[in-house]
mmCIF file of C-alpha atoms in Angstrom:
data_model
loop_
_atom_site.group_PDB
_atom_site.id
_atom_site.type_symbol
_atom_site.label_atom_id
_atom_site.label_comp_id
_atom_site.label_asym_id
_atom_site.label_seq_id
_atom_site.Cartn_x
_atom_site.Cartn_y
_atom_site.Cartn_z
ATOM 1 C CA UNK A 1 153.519 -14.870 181.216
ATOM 2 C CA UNK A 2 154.729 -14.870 177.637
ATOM 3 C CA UNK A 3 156.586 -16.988 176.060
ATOM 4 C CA UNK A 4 159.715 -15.661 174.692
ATOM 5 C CA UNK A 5 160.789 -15.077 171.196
ATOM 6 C CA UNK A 6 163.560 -17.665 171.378
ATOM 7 C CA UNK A 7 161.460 -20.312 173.173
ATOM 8 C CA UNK A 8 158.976 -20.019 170.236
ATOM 9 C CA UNK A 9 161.465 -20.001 167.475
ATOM 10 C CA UNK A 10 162.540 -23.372 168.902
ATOM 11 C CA UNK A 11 159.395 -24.676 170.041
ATOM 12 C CA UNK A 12 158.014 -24.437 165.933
ATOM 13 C CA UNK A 13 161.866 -25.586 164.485
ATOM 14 C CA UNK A 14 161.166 -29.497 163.348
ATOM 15 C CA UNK A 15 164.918 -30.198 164.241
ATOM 16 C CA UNK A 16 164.328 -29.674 167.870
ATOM 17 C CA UNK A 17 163.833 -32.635 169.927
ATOM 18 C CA UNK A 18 161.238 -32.759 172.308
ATOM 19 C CA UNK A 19 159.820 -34.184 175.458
ATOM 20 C CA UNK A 20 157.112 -34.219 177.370
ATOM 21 C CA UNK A 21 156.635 -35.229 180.823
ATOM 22 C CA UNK A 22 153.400 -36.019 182.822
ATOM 23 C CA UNK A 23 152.891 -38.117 186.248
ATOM 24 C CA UNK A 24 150.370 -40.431 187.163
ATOM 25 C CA UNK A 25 149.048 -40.464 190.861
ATOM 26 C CA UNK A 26 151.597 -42.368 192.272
ATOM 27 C CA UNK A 27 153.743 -40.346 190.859
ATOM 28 C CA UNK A 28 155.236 -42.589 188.676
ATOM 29 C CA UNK A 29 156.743 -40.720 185.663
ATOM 30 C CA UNK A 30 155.926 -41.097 182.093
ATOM 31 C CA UNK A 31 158.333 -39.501 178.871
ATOM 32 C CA UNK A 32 156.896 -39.374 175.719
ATOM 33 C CA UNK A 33 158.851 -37.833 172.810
ATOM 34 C CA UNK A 34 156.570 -34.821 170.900
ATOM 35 C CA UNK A 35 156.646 -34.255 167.114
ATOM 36 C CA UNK A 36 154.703 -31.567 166.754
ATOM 37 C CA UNK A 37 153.881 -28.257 168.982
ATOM 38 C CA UNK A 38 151.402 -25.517 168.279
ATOM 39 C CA UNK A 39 151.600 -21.894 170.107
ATOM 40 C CA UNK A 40 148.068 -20.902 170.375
ATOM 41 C CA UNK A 41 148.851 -17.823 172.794
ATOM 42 C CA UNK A 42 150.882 -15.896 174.759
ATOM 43 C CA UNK A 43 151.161 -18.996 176.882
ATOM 44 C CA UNK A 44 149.016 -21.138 175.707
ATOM 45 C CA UNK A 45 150.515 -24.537 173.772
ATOM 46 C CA UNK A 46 148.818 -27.442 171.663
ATOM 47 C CA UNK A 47 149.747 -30.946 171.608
ATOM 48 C CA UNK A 48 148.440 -33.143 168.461
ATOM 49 C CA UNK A 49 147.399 -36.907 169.930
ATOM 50 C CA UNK A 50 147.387 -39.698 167.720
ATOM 51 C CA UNK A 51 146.554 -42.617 169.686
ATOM 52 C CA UNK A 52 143.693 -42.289 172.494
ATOM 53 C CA UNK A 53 146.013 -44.729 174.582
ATOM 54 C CA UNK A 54 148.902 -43.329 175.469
ATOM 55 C CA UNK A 55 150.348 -42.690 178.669
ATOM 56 C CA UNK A 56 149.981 -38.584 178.155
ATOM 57 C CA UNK A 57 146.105 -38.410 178.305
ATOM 58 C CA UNK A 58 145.659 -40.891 181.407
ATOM 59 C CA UNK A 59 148.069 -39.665 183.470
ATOM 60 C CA UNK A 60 147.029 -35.817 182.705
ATOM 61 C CA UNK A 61 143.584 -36.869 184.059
ATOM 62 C CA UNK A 62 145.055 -38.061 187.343
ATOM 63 C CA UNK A 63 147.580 -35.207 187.594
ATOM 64 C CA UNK A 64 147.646 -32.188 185.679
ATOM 65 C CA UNK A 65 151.074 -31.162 186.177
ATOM 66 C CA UNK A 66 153.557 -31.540 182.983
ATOM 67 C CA UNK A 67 156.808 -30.206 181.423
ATOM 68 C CA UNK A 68 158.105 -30.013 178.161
ATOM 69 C CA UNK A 69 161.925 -30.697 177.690
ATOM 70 C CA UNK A 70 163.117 -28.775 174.195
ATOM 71 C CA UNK A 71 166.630 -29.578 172.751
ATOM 72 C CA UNK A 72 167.671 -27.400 169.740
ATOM 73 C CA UNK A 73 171.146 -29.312 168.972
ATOM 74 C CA UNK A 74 173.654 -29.289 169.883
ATOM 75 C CA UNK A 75 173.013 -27.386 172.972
ATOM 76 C CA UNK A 76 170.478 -24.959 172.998
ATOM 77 C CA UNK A 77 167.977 -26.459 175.713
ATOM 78 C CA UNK A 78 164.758 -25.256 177.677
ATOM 79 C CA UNK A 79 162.374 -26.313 180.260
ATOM 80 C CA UNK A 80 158.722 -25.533 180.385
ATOM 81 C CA UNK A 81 156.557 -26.409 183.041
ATOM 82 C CA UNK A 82 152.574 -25.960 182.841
ATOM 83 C CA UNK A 83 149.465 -27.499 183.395
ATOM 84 C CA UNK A 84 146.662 -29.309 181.719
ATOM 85 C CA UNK A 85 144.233 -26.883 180.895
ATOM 86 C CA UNK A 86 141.870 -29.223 178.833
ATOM 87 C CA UNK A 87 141.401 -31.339 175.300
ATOM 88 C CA UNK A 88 140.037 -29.871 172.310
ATOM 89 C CA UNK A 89 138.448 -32.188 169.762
ATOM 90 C CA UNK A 90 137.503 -29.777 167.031
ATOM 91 C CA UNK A 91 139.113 -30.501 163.473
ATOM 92 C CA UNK A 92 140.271 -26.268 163.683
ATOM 93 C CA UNK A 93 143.828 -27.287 165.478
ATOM 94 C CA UNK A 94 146.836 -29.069 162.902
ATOM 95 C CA UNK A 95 144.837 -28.736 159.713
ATOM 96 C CA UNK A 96 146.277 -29.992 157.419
ATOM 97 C CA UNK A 97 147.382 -32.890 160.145
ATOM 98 C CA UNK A 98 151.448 -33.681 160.012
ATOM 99 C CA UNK A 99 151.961 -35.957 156.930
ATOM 100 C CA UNK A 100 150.048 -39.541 157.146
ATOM 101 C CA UNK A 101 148.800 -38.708 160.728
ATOM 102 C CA UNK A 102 145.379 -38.300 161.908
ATOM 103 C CA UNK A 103 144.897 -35.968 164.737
ATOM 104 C CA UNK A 104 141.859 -37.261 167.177
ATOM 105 C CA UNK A 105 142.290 -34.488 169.171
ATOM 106 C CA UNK A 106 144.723 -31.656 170.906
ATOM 107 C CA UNK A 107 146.248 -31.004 174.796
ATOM 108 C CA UNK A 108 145.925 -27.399 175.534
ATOM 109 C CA UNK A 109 148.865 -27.093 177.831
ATOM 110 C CA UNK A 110 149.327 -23.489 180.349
ATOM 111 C CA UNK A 111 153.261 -22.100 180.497
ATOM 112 C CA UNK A 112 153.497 -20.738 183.764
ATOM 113 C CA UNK A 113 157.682 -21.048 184.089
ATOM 114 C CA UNK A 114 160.355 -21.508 181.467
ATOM 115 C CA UNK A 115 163.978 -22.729 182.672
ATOM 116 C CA UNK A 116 167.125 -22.598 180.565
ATOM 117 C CA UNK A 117 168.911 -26.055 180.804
ATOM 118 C CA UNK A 118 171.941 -25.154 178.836
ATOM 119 C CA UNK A 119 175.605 -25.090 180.588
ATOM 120 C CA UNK A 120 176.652 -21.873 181.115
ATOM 121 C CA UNK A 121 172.803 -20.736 182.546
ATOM 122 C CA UNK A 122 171.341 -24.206 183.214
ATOM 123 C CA UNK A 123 168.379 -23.927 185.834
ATOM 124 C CA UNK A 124 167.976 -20.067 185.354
ATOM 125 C CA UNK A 125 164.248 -19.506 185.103
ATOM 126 C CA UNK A 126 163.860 -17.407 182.563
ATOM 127 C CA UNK A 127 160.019 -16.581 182.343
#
């Protein structure tokens, strides 16, 4: 699966807000709002971490199911649901890091469905 134009265009747009959600194995749920996205492939997504203790990397070791929510205001709005594929340590990924950040590692994330959560088409899959 590739991810589409659109998706991309506001998956790399700064104004976009964005969410991710993993599950531990009680499946308890855990939101975490995302600055920064990289598209490393057709479906292939990076995820900067920060902070080696946050509820992202534990719960992605117990489950390796997670979505990211997208919001381009005011109501452009997408759905993608993946897996954990694995973490990458290597200084290649967000260098330079964001501003005043240092980046201990990434989450290689796998797009296997996008939805569209807008109105008019909200829960169309649309990849």
């Amino acid at each position: 699966m590739k991810i589409p134009d659109d998706v991309r265009e506001i998956l790399k747009d700064s104004a976009t807000v964005k969410m991710i959600s993993t599950v531990d194995s009680h499946l308890d749920i855990s939101l975490e709002r995302v600055k920064y996205v990289e598209i490393l492939d057709d479906d292939i997504i990076l995820l900067p971490y920060f902070n080696e203790k946050n509820n992202t990397l534990k719960n992605i070791q117990q489950n390796n199911a997670i979505s990211l929510a997208v919001l381009r205001p005011p109501i452009i709005a997408f759905k993608l649901n993946g897996f954990f594929k694995q973490i990458d340590k290597t200084e290649k990924y967000f260098n330079p890091a964001p501003a005043n950040q240092v980046v201990l590692g990434v989450i290689k994330i796998k797009i296997f469905e996008i939805y569209a959560l807008t109105m008019a088409i909200s829960g169309d899959k649309i990849a």
